[in-house]
Structure formats: structure tokens, C-alpha cells
Amino acid sequence: MNKRKIYFGAGPAALPPSVLEETARAVLDYAGSGISLLSIAHRDKAFGDIISEASALVLQLANLGSDDYEVLWLQGGGRQQFAMVPMNFLDEGGRAGYIDSGHWAHEAMEAARYYGDVVSLASSAADKYTHLPAWPDGMPGDLQYVHLTSNNTIYGTQWPRIPPCPVPLVVDMSSDIFSRARNYSHCALFYAVAQKNLGPAGVTLVVVRKDMLKRSTRRLPDALSYAAQAKASSMLNTPPVAPIYTCLLMLRWIAERGIADIEEENRTKAAMLYAEIERNSLFQSPVAESSRSLMNVVFTMVDASREQAFLGYSAARDIEGIKGHRSVGGFRASLYNAVRLEDVTALVKAMQDFEKEL
Ligand code: PMP
């Protein structure tokens, strides 16, 4: 392999070298079986062991019990969850509440409108999502669920905690799952696309409280029903065997380090970068300080005409993946779990040297 680049992409995202190397070995020969990971049958014991260990690690990291929660490994990405949540939990004529805190939160809300009545409980859209909206004071009692996006990947804002909620809380944790301590027991369901903090694209983790599986009144095809997927142990159709295996390696890596240590390092990484954005005369943050994400650090240049030059300058130092989302512009450095402290140091140094050389 050529020299490994420092990668801050928002997803698919960087994975630890040890996880990549073990995946590569398994692609050639899974655990000395003489069969590639890409070819092992999903009904074989080998895969049964992979998916059960991965599911057990998810519950262990979330501090939840298998009596209360079901772990599902599904396909269709975040977008499919935007649809499956209302299909399964929003009855014809029922109402659901959404916290409109960013692009993906908004997309999730719009998808629910196909199935029932939707209420925006709080929104920061009018301020271009540069801060989190205030958590609603009260909630209408008739809501079938409330949907929250814990980290807004594009706008770089993050909810510091998952609050207790009087109605079932559904949380999209795609861009910050297992990156800090969270009270997962406040969730009736949480989901996360794998391609940020968990593994490669192609699989989506869903953890659902078992009592929720009985709520669905809509007639649904099995593939789109959480209850049917749970009954089939996520093997209704052929699951994405290789991505699930890489998720298992990533979950082992997270469990070995421990969420507390991971959180501490994530806080250090983010603090370093935000401090440099504040200090450096060339850069600025459009995000309100109290809403800033530890995962996706969004920043711009005071003189936007210099942004292309800084992209080139950092690329010459093997720093890639910092271009901001096309809807926001500027830069975004995603500091997911696999991004190391020294990667952030290299980016900060590039910002400092760029300022000096100008
Ligand atoms: N939710 C969040 C928070 C996201 O960041 C993204 C994508 N980056 C999605 C959902 C959509 O995921 P997908 O591309 O898998 O549909």
C-alpha cells in the first residue's frame, strides 16, 4: 500500500489499520477455512458466530440487556430507516414529533409525512442549523414517537445528552454512535449507518426495545417490518456478511479501548481543533459554541477565496477529506473514533503553517 493518508472524510470514514488488515486477511481466507469472507454462507456457523458476537458487543457497549432490546443488522442505509420508523410506528391518522436540527433530521421528518401526521417540535432551520434548537418544554401526549438526530453530520452540531422522553424516543445515531457515554436506555429505538463510527457502508445497525415490535398496526412486507426482521434474526434476506464482519472487528476495537477512554480522546481532539479555529486569524466557526459537535468540526475561512488554496496545501501534506458538505461549503473535519490525535495535530499544524506562510 502507498503511504496511508490522514483521512477526515464524513463517511465512508477512516477505519483503524488493524481492522483494515484483519478484514483484508479474511477476504483472502476466513479464519483459516480456505474460504473467503466474501463467500462464506450466511447460514453457516461461522457467520452465526460473527453476527451473535457483534450483537452482544452492541448491547454491552450500549449497556442494555438482550431481554429488553433486539439488535438488527439491516440494509438500505439511513434513508431506509427514515421510512421504516414511520412505517412501523406511525399509524394511519397518528402523529409523530420530529426535532428538526439539520439536513438529515429534516429528511427523516419529510419521509414520515408519507405515513401520518408530523409535528416539528423544535427547529433551527431559520438560522441555517448553526445551533441546536431548544429542547421542547412539553410534548403533546398523543405523539406515537419522537425522532431525534443525536449528531448533525453536515452542520457540525451534537446533542450533549439523550434526554428522557415521555413518549418513545427514536434516535438517529449514525454519526456519533459509541463515541461518548450515552444513556441508550432512554431510546425506544436507535439506528446508525455503519460507515462512520462502525465499519464500512452496506449495513445499518438498529437496536429496538422489544415492546416496540408489538406496536405496528400497518400491514408491511417482511423486509420493511422490524418485527419480521427480528423474528428472522436479520437473515430474512442474505445479509451483508463482509460489512458485518468488519463492524464486529470495529466493535471489538471499541470495547477493548472502552467508551470512557474513547470519549476522553474525542474531547481532546475536538478541543484542539476548535481552539485552533478560534486562535487562527484565517479561520472561523459558523457553529454556536454550546452546540458544537465532537465528531464533525465545521469551519470556514474568513476570506472564502482562500479555501481552495488551503485544500491544496493540506493535500500536499497527505491530509484528505476536509472539504465541507456541498450545501454548507468551507471545511469539515470528521473526528470519528478511528481518527487519531496525531491526525488532528497534523491538521492544526497545517492551519498554523498556512497562516505563517501567507
Ligand atoms: N443520518 C445521518 C446523521 C447521516 O449523517 C447520514 C449520511 N451521512 C444519513 C442519516 C443517511 O445515511 P445513508 O447515506 O446511509 O442513507
Coordinates of C-alpha atoms and ligand atoms in Angstrom, one line a residue:
M1 CA 0.0 0.0 0.0
N2 CA 1.1 3.6 -0.7
K3 CA 1.7 5.9 2.3
R4 CA -1.5 6.0 4.3
K5 CA -3.2 9.4 4.1
I6 CA -4.7 11.3 7.0
Y7 CA -8.4 11.0 6.4
F8 CA -11.1 13.2 7.8
G9 CA -13.9 12.1 5.5
A10 CA -17.5 12.2 6.9
G11 CA -18.5 8.8 5.7
P12 CA -17.4 6.3 4.4
A13 CA -14.8 7.2 7.0
A14 CA -11.4 6.2 8.2
L15 CA -11.1 2.8 9.9
P16 CA -8.2 1.7 12.2
P17 CA -5.3 0.0 10.2
S18 CA -5.7 -3.2 12.4
V19 CA -9.3 -3.5 11.3
L20 CA -8.5 -3.0 7.7
E21 CA -5.6 -5.5 7.8
E22 CA -7.8 -8.2 9.5
T23 CA -10.6 -7.6 7.0
A24 CA -8.1 -7.9 4.1
R25 CA -6.8 -11.2 5.5
A26 CA -10.3 -12.6 6.0
V27 CA -11.2 -11.6 2.4
L28 CA -8.5 -13.9 1.2
D29 CA -9.1 -16.7 3.7
Y30 CA -11.6 -16.5 6.5
A31 CA -10.1 -17.8 9.8
G32 CA -8.0 -20.5 8.0
S33 CA -11.1 -22.0 6.5
G34 CA -9.8 -21.8 2.9
I35 CA -12.9 -19.8 2.0
S36 CA -13.1 -16.1 1.5
L37 CA -15.1 -13.9 3.9
L38 CA -16.9 -12.8 0.7
S39 CA -18.1 -16.3 0.1
I40 CA -19.0 -17.8 3.5
A41 CA -22.7 -18.7 3.6
H42 CA -24.8 -16.6 5.9
R43 CA -26.4 -19.8 7.2
D44 CA -23.0 -21.2 8.2
K45 CA -22.0 -21.4 11.8
A46 CA -19.0 -19.1 11.0
F47 CA -21.4 -16.3 10.2
G48 CA -23.8 -17.1 13.1
D49 CA -20.8 -16.7 15.4
I50 CA -19.9 -13.3 13.8
I51 CA -23.4 -11.8 14.0
S52 CA -24.1 -13.0 17.5
E53 CA -20.8 -11.7 18.9
A54 CA -21.4 -8.3 17.1
S55 CA -24.9 -8.1 18.5
A56 CA -23.7 -9.0 22.0
L57 CA -21.0 -6.3 21.8
V58 CA -23.5 -3.7 20.7
L59 CA -25.7 -4.4 23.8
Q60 CA -22.6 -4.5 26.0
L61 CA -21.4 -1.1 24.7
A62 CA -24.9 0.4 25.0
N63 CA -25.3 -1.0 28.5
L64 CA -28.6 -2.7 27.5
G65 CA -29.9 -6.2 28.1
S66 CA -31.0 -8.8 25.5
D67 CA -34.2 -9.4 27.4
D68 CA -35.3 -5.8 26.6
Y69 CA -33.7 -4.9 23.3
E70 CA -33.3 -6.6 19.9
V71 CA -30.3 -5.9 17.7
L72 CA -30.9 -5.9 13.9
W73 CA -28.5 -5.6 11.0
L74 CA -30.3 -4.2 8.0
Q75 CA -29.6 -2.7 4.6
G76 CA -30.9 0.4 2.9
G77 CA -28.9 2.9 5.0
G78 CA -30.1 5.8 6.9
R79 CA -32.6 6.7 4.3
Q80 CA -34.4 3.4 4.7
Q81 CA -34.6 4.0 8.4
F82 CA -36.2 7.3 7.7
A83 CA -39.0 5.4 6.1
M84 CA -39.1 2.2 8.3
V85 CA -39.5 4.2 11.5
P86 CA -42.9 5.8 10.5
M87 CA -44.0 2.7 8.6
N88 CA -43.6 0.6 11.7
F89 CA -44.6 3.1 14.4
L90 CA -46.9 5.8 12.9
D91 CA -50.4 4.6 12.4
E92 CA -52.8 5.9 9.7
G93 CA -54.1 9.1 11.3
G94 CA -51.5 9.0 14.1
R95 CA -48.9 11.8 14.9
A96 CA -45.2 11.8 15.4
G97 CA -42.9 14.5 16.6
Y98 CA -39.5 15.4 15.0
I99 CA -36.7 17.6 16.2
D100 CA -35.5 19.4 13.1
S101 CA -31.9 20.1 13.9
G102 CA -30.2 19.6 10.5
H103 CA -30.3 18.2 7.0
W104 CA -30.7 14.5 7.9
A105 CA -33.1 15.3 10.7
H106 CA -35.2 17.2 8.2
E107 CA -35.1 14.4 5.6
A108 CA -36.2 11.9 8.3
M109 CA -39.2 14.2 9.1
E110 CA -40.1 14.6 5.5
A111 CA -40.1 10.9 4.9
A112 CA -42.6 10.4 7.8
R113 CA -45.1 12.6 6.1
Y114 CA -45.9 9.8 3.7
Y115 CA -47.4 7.8 6.6
G116 CA -49.1 10.1 9.1
D117 CA -49.3 13.5 10.7
V118 CA -45.9 15.0 11.6
V119 CA -45.1 17.8 14.0
S120 CA -41.9 19.7 14.1
L121 CA -41.3 20.1 17.8
A122 CA -38.2 22.3 17.6
S123 CA -36.3 23.6 14.6
S124 CA -33.2 25.7 14.0
A125 CA -33.8 25.8 10.2
A126 CA -34.4 29.6 10.3
D127 CA -30.8 30.0 11.5
K128 CA -29.4 27.6 8.9
Y129 CA -29.0 25.0 11.6
T130 CA -25.9 26.8 13.1
H131 CA -27.1 25.8 16.5
L132 CA -29.3 23.2 18.2
P133 CA -32.9 24.2 18.7
A134 CA -34.1 24.4 22.3
W135 CA -35.4 21.0 23.5
P136 CA -39.2 21.3 23.6
D137 CA -40.7 22.2 27.0
G138 CA -43.5 19.8 26.8
M139 CA -44.7 17.2 24.4
P140 CA -48.2 16.6 23.0
G141 CA -49.3 13.5 24.8
D142 CA -50.7 11.9 21.6
L143 CA -47.4 11.5 19.8
Q144 CA -46.6 7.9 18.8
Y145 CA -42.8 8.7 18.9
V146 CA -40.3 11.5 18.8
H147 CA -37.4 11.4 16.4
L148 CA -34.0 13.0 17.3
T149 CA -30.7 13.1 15.3
S150 CA -28.0 12.9 18.0
N151 CA -25.3 14.4 15.8
N152 CA -25.9 16.6 12.8
T153 CA -23.2 15.5 10.4
I154 CA -23.4 18.3 7.9
Y155 CA -23.8 21.3 10.2
G156 CA -21.5 20.1 13.0
T157 CA -23.8 20.2 15.9
Q158 CA -24.4 17.5 18.5
W159 CA -26.8 16.9 21.4
P160 CA -24.7 16.6 24.5
R161 CA -27.2 14.1 26.1
I162 CA -30.1 11.9 25.1
P163 CA -32.8 13.2 27.4
P164 CA -35.5 11.1 29.0
C165 CA -38.7 11.4 26.9
P166 CA -42.3 10.8 27.9
V167 CA -43.1 9.2 24.5
P168 CA -41.0 6.6 22.7
L169 CA -37.7 8.2 21.6
V170 CA -36.2 7.2 18.2
V171 CA -32.6 8.4 17.7
D172 CA -30.5 8.5 14.5
M173 CA -27.0 8.0 15.9
S174 CA -25.4 7.5 12.6
S175 CA -22.6 9.9 13.1
D176 CA -21.8 9.6 16.8
I177 CA -22.6 6.1 18.0
F178 CA -20.2 4.7 20.6
S179 CA -18.1 7.9 20.5
R180 CA -19.1 9.1 24.0
A181 CA -21.1 7.9 27.0
R182 CA -24.8 8.0 26.2
N183 CA -27.9 6.9 28.1
Y184 CA -29.1 4.4 25.5
S185 CA -31.9 3.2 27.8
H186 CA -33.8 6.5 27.0
C187 CA -34.2 5.2 23.4
A188 CA -37.1 3.1 22.2
L189 CA -35.1 2.6 19.1
F190 CA -31.7 3.8 17.8
Y191 CA -30.1 3.3 14.5
A192 CA -26.8 4.0 12.9
V193 CA -25.4 3.6 9.4
A194 CA -22.1 1.7 9.7
Q195 CA -20.0 3.9 7.5
K196 CA -18.9 6.4 10.1
N197 CA -18.1 5.0 13.5
L198 CA -18.8 1.4 13.0
G199 CA -17.4 0.0 9.8
P200 CA -18.0 0.1 6.0
A201 CA -21.1 1.1 4.1
G202 CA -23.7 -1.5 3.3
V203 CA -25.2 -2.3 6.8
T204 CA -27.2 -0.3 9.2
L205 CA -27.4 -1.1 12.9
V206 CA -30.9 -0.9 14.5
V207 CA -31.5 -1.5 18.2
V208 CA -35.1 -1.7 19.2
R209 CA -36.9 -2.1 22.5
K210 CA -38.8 -5.4 22.3
D211 CA -42.2 -3.9 23.4
M212 CA -42.0 -1.6 20.3
L213 CA -42.1 -4.6 18.0
K214 CA -45.7 -5.2 19.0
R215 CA -46.9 -1.7 18.2
S216 CA -47.0 -1.9 14.5
T217 CA -50.6 -1.9 13.1
R218 CA -49.7 -1.3 9.4
R219 CA -49.5 -4.3 7.1
L220 CA -45.9 -4.3 5.9
P221 CA -43.8 -6.6 3.7
D222 CA -41.4 -8.6 5.9
A223 CA -38.3 -6.8 4.7
L224 CA -39.6 -3.5 6.0
S225 CA -41.0 -4.8 9.3
Y226 CA -38.8 -4.6 12.4
A227 CA -40.8 -7.4 13.9
A228 CA -40.3 -9.7 10.9
Q229 CA -36.6 -8.8 10.7
A230 CA -36.3 -9.6 14.4
K231 CA -38.1 -12.9 14.0
A232 CA -35.7 -13.9 11.2
S233 CA -32.7 -12.7 13.2
S234 CA -31.8 -10.2 10.5
M235 CA -31.5 -13.1 8.0
L236 CA -34.7 -12.7 6.1
N237 CA -32.6 -12.0 3.0
T238 CA -28.9 -12.5 2.6
P239 CA -27.2 -10.1 5.0
P240 CA -24.1 -8.2 4.0
V241 CA -21.7 -10.7 5.6
A242 CA -18.4 -8.8 5.0
P243 CA -19.5 -5.4 6.3
I244 CA -21.0 -7.1 9.4
Y245 CA -17.7 -8.8 10.0
T246 CA -15.8 -5.5 9.7
C247 CA -18.3 -4.0 12.2
L248 CA -17.5 -6.8 14.6
L249 CA -13.8 -6.0 14.3
M250 CA -14.6 -2.4 14.9
L251 CA -16.8 -3.2 17.9
R252 CA -14.1 -5.3 19.4
W253 CA -11.7 -2.4 18.9
I254 CA -14.1 0.0 20.6
A255 CA -14.8 -2.5 23.5
E256 CA -11.0 -3.0 24.0
R257 CA -10.4 0.7 24.4
G258 CA -13.6 1.4 26.4
I259 CA -16.1 4.2 25.7
A260 CA -14.7 6.3 28.6
D261 CA -11.2 6.5 27.0
I262 CA -12.6 7.0 23.5
E263 CA -14.7 9.9 24.8
E264 CA -11.8 11.5 26.5
E265 CA -9.7 11.3 23.3
N266 CA -12.6 12.5 21.2
R267 CA -12.9 15.5 23.5
T268 CA -9.2 16.3 23.3
K269 CA -9.2 16.0 19.5
A270 CA -12.2 18.3 19.1
A271 CA -10.9 20.8 21.7
M272 CA -7.6 21.1 19.9
L273 CA -9.2 21.8 16.6
Y274 CA -11.8 24.2 17.9
A275 CA -9.0 26.1 19.8
E276 CA -7.0 26.5 16.6
I277 CA -10.1 27.7 14.6
E278 CA -10.6 30.3 17.3
R279 CA -6.9 31.3 17.5
N280 CA -6.1 31.4 13.8
S281 CA -6.9 34.7 12.1
L282 CA -7.7 32.9 8.8
F283 CA -10.4 30.5 10.1
Q284 CA -13.7 30.8 11.9
S285 CA -16.5 28.6 13.1
P286 CA -20.1 29.2 12.0
V287 CA -21.4 27.0 14.8
A288 CA -22.7 28.3 18.1
E289 CA -20.2 27.3 20.8
S290 CA -22.6 25.3 23.0
S291 CA -23.9 23.3 20.1
R292 CA -20.5 22.2 18.6
S293 CA -20.0 18.6 17.7
L294 CA -17.1 16.4 18.9
M295 CA -17.5 14.4 15.7
N296 CA -17.8 16.8 12.8
V297 CA -15.9 20.0 13.1
V298 CA -17.3 22.5 10.6
F299 CA -15.3 25.6 9.8
T300 CA -14.8 28.2 7.1
M301 CA -12.2 30.8 6.1
V302 CA -12.7 34.5 6.9
D303 CA -11.7 35.0 3.2
A304 CA -13.6 32.3 1.4
S305 CA -11.4 32.8 -1.8
R306 CA -8.5 31.1 0.1
E307 CA -10.4 27.9 0.8
Q308 CA -9.2 26.2 -2.4
A309 CA -5.6 27.1 -1.6
F310 CA -5.9 25.6 1.9
L311 CA -7.4 22.4 0.5
G312 CA -4.3 22.1 -1.9
Y313 CA -1.9 23.0 0.9
S314 CA -3.3 20.3 3.2
A315 CA -3.4 17.7 0.4
A316 CA 0.3 18.3 -0.1
R317 CA 0.7 17.1 3.5
D318 CA -1.4 14.0 2.8
I319 CA -4.5 15.4 4.6
E320 CA -7.7 14.5 2.8
G321 CA -11.4 14.5 3.3
I322 CA -11.8 18.0 4.8
K323 CA -13.9 19.6 2.1
G324 CA -17.2 20.8 3.7
H325 CA -20.5 19.4 2.6
R326 CA -21.6 20.9 -0.7
S327 CA -24.7 22.5 0.9
V328 CA -22.5 24.4 3.5
G329 CA -19.1 24.9 1.9
G330 CA -15.9 25.5 3.8
F331 CA -14.4 22.6 5.7
R332 CA -15.5 19.7 7.8
A333 CA -13.1 17.5 9.7
S334 CA -14.8 14.4 10.9
L335 CA -13.1 13.2 14.1
Y336 CA -14.7 9.7 14.4
N337 CA -13.2 7.2 16.8
A338 CA -10.6 5.9 14.3
V339 CA -9.1 9.3 13.7
R340 CA -6.0 9.6 15.9
L341 CA -4.9 12.5 18.0
E342 CA -1.8 12.9 15.8
D343 CA -4.0 13.2 12.7
V344 CA -5.7 16.3 14.3
T345 CA -2.2 17.6 15.3
A346 CA -1.2 17.4 11.7
L347 CA -4.3 19.4 10.6
V348 CA -3.7 22.0 13.3
K349 CA -0.1 22.3 12.2
A350 CA -1.2 22.8 8.6
M351 CA -3.5 25.6 9.6
Q352 CA -0.7 27.2 11.6
D353 CA 1.9 27.0 8.9
F354 CA -0.6 28.2 6.3
E355 CA -1.2 31.3 8.4
K356 CA 2.5 31.9 8.8
E357 CA 3.3 31.5 5.2
L358 CA 0.6 33.8 4.0
Ligands
PMP1 N1 -28.3 10.1 9.2 C1 -27.2 10.8 9.4 C2 -27.0 11.5 10.7 C3 -26.2 10.9 8.4 O1 -25.1 11.6 8.6 C4 -26.5 10.3 7.1 C5 -25.5 10.3 6.0 N2 -24.3 10.9 6.1 C6 -27.7 9.6 7.0 C7 -28.6 9.5 8.0 C8 -28.0 9.0 5.6 O2 -27.4 7.8 5.5 P1 -27.4 6.9 4.1 O3 -26.5 7.6 3.2 O4 -26.9 5.6 4.5 O5 -28.8 6.9 3.7

